[in-house]
Short mmCIF file of N, CA and C and ligand atoms in Angstrom, two decimals:
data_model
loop_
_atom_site.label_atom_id
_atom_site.label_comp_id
_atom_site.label_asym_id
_atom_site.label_seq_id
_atom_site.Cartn_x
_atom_site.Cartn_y
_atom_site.Cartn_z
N UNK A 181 -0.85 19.58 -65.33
CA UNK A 181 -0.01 18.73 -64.46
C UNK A 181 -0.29 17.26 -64.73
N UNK A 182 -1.18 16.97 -65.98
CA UNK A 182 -1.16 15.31 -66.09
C UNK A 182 -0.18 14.65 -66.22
N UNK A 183 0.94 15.23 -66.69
CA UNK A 183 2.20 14.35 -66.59
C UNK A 183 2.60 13.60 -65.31
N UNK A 184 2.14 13.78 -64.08
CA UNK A 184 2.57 13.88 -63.05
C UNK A 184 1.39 12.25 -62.23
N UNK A 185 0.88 12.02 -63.68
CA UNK A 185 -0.18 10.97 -63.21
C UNK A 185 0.73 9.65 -63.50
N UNK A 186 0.15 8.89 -62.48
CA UNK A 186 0.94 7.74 -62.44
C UNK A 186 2.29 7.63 -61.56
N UNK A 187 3.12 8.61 -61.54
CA UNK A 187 4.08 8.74 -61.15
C UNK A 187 3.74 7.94 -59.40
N UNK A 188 4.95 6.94 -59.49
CA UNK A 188 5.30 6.79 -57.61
C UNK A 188 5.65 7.76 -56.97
N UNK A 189 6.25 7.75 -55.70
CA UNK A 189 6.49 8.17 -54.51
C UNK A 189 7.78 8.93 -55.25
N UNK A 190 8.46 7.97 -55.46
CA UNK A 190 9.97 7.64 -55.65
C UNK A 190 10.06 8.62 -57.05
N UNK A 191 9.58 8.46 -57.97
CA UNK A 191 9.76 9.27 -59.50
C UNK A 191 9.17 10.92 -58.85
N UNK A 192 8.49 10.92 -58.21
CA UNK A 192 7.75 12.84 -58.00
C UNK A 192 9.17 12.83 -57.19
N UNK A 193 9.53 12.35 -56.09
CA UNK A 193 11.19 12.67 -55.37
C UNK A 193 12.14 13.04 -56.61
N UNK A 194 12.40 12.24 -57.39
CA UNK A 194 13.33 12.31 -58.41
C UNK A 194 13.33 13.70 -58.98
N UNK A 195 11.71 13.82 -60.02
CA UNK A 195 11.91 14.71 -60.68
C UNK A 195 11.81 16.15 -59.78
N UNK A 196 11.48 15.97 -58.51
CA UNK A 196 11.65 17.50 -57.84
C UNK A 196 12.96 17.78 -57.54
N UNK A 197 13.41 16.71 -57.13
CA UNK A 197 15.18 16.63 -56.78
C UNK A 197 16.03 17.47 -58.38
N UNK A 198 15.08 16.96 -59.34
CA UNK A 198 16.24 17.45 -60.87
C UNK A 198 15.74 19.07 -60.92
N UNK A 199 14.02 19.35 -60.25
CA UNK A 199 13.90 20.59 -60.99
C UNK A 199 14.49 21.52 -59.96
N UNK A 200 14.86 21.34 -58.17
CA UNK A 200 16.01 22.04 -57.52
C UNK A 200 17.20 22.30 -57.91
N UNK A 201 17.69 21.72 -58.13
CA UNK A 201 18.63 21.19 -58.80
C UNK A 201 19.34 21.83 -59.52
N UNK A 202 18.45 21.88 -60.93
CA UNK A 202 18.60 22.59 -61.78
C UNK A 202 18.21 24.16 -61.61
N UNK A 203 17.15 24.66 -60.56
CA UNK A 203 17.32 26.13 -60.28
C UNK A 203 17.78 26.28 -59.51
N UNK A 204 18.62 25.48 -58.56
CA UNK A 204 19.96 26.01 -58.47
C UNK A 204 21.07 26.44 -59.24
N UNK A 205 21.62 25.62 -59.75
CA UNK A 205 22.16 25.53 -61.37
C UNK A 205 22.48 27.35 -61.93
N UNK A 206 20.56 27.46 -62.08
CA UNK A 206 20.09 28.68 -62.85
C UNK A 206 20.54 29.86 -61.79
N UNK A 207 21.08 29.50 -60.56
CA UNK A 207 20.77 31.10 -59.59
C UNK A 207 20.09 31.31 -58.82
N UNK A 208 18.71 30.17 -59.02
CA UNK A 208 17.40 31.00 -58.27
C UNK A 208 17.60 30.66 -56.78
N UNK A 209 17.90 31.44 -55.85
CA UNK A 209 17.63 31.00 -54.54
C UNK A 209 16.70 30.82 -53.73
N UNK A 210 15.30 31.02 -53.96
CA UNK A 210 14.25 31.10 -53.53
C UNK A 210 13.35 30.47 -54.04
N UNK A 211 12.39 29.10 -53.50
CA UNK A 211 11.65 28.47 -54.06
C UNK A 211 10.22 28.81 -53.30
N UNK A 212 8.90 28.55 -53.76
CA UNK A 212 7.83 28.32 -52.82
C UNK A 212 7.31 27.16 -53.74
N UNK A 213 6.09 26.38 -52.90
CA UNK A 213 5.13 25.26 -53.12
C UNK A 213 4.32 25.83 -53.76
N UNK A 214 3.98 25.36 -54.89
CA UNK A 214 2.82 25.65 -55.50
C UNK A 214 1.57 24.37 -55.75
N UNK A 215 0.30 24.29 -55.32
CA UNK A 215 -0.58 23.15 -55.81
C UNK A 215 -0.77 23.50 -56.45
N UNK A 216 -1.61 22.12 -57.65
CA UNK A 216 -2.30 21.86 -58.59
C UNK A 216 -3.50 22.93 -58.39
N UNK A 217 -4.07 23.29 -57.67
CA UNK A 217 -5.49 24.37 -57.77
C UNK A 217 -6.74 23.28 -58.07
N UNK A 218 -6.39 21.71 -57.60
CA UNK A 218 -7.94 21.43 -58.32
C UNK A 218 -8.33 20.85 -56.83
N UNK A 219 -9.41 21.49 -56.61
CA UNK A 219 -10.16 21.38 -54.81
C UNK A 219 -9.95 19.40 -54.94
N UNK A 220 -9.71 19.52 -53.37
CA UNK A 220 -9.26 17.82 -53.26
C UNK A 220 -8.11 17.23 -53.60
N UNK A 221 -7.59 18.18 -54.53
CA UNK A 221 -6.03 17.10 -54.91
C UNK A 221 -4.88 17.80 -54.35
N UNK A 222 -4.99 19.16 -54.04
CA UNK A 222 -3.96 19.83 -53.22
C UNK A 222 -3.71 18.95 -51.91
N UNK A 223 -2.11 18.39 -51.15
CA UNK A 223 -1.59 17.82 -50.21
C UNK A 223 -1.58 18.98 -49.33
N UNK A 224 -2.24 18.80 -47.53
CA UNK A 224 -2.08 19.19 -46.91
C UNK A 224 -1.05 19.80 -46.61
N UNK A 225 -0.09 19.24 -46.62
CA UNK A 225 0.96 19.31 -46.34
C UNK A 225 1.98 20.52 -47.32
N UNK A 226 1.70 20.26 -48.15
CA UNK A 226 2.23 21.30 -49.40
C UNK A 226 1.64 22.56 -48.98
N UNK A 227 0.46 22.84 -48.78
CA UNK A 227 -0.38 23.41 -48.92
C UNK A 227 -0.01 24.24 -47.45
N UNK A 228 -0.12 23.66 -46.49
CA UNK A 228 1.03 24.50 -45.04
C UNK A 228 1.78 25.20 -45.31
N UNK A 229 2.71 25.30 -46.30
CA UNK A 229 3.88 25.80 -46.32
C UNK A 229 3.97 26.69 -48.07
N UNK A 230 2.49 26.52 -48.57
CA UNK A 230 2.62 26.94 -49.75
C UNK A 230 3.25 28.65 -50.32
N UNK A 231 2.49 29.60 -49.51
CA UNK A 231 2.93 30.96 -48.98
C UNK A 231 4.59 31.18 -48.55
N UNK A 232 5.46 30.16 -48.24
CA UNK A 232 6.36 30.78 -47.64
C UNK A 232 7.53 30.41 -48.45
N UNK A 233 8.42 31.54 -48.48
CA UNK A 233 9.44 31.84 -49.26
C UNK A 233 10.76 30.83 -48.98
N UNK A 234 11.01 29.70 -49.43
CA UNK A 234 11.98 28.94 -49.35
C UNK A 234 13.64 28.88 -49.93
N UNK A 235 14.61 29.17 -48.74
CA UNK A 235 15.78 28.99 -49.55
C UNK A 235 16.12 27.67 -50.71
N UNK A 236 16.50 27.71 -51.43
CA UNK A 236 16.64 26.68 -52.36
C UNK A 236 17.35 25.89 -52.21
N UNK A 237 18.48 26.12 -50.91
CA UNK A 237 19.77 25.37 -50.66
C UNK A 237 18.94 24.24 -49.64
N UNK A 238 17.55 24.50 -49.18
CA UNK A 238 17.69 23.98 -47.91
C UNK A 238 16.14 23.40 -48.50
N UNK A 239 15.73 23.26 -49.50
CA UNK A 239 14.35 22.87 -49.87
C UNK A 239 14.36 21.31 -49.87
N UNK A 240 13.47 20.92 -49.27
CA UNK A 240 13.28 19.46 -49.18
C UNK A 240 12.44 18.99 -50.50
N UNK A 241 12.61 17.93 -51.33
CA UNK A 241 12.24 17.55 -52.77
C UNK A 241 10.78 17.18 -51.99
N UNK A 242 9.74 17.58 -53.12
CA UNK A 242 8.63 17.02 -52.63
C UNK A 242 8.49 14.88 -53.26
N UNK A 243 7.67 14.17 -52.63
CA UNK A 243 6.66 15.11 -51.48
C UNK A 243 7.19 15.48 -50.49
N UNK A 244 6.60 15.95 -49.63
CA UNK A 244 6.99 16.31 -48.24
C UNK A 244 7.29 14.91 -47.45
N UNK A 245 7.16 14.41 -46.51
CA UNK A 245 7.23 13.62 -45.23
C UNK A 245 6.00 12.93 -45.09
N UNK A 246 5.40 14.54 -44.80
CA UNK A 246 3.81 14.13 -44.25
C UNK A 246 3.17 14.61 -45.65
N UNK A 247 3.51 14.27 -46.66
CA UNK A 247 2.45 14.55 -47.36
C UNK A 247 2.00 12.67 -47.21
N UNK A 248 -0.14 13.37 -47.66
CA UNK A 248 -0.49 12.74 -47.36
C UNK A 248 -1.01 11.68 -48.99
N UNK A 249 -0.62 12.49 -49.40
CA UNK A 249 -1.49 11.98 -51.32
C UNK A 249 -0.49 10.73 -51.74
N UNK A 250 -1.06 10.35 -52.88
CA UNK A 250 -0.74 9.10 -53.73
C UNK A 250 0.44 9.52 -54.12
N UNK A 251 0.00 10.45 -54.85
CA UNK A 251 0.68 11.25 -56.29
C UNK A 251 1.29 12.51 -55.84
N UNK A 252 1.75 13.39 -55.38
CA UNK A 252 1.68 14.90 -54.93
C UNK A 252 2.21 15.19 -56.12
N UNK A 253 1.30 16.37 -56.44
CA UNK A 253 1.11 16.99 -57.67
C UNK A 253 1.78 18.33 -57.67
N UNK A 254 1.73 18.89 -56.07
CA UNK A 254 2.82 20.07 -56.35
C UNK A 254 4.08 19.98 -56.80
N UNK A 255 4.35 21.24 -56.77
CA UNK A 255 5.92 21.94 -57.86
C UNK A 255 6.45 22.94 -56.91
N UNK A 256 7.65 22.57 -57.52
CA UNK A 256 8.23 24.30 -56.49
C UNK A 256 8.47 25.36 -57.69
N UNK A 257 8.34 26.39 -57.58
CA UNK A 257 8.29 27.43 -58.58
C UNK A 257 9.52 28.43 -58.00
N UNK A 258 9.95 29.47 -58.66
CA UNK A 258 10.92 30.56 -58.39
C UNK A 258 10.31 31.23 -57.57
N UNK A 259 11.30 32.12 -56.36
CA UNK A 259 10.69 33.27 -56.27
C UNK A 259 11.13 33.99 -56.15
N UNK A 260 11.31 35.65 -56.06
CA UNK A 260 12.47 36.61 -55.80
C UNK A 260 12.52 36.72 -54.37
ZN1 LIG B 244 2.15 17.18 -51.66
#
């Protein structure tokens, strides 16, 4: 996930906005949160809601609101 270094507020919005987006695009209707996995850099906030099965129509681009990080490093991934 080093690509994801540096990035503002505003560019992690962007590129989560293109990768919905685009799995919409693909079909997928179901997204969940996935963190980075490295202790300390996972966002609270991501991390609340990481487990739960998200429609894709209705997924909010990370970060979240309340996320609390610089950088938020999570992704949304597929899910069935
Ligand atoms: Zn986050």
């Amino acid at each position: 996930m080093s690509k994801y270094k540096g990035m503002s507020r505003e560019e992690v919005r962007q590129h989560s906005t293109r990768r919905l987006d685009e799995m919409r695009a693909a079909g997928i209707k179901f997204v969940s949160v996935m963190g980075c996995n490295n202790p300390g850099e996972d966002c609270e906030a991501c991390m609340a809601i990481k487990d739960q099965k998200i429609e894709n129509e209705f997924a909010t681009p990370l970060p979240l609101p309340d996320c609390d990080k610089k950088f938020c490093k999570c992704i949304y991934i597929a899910v069935q």
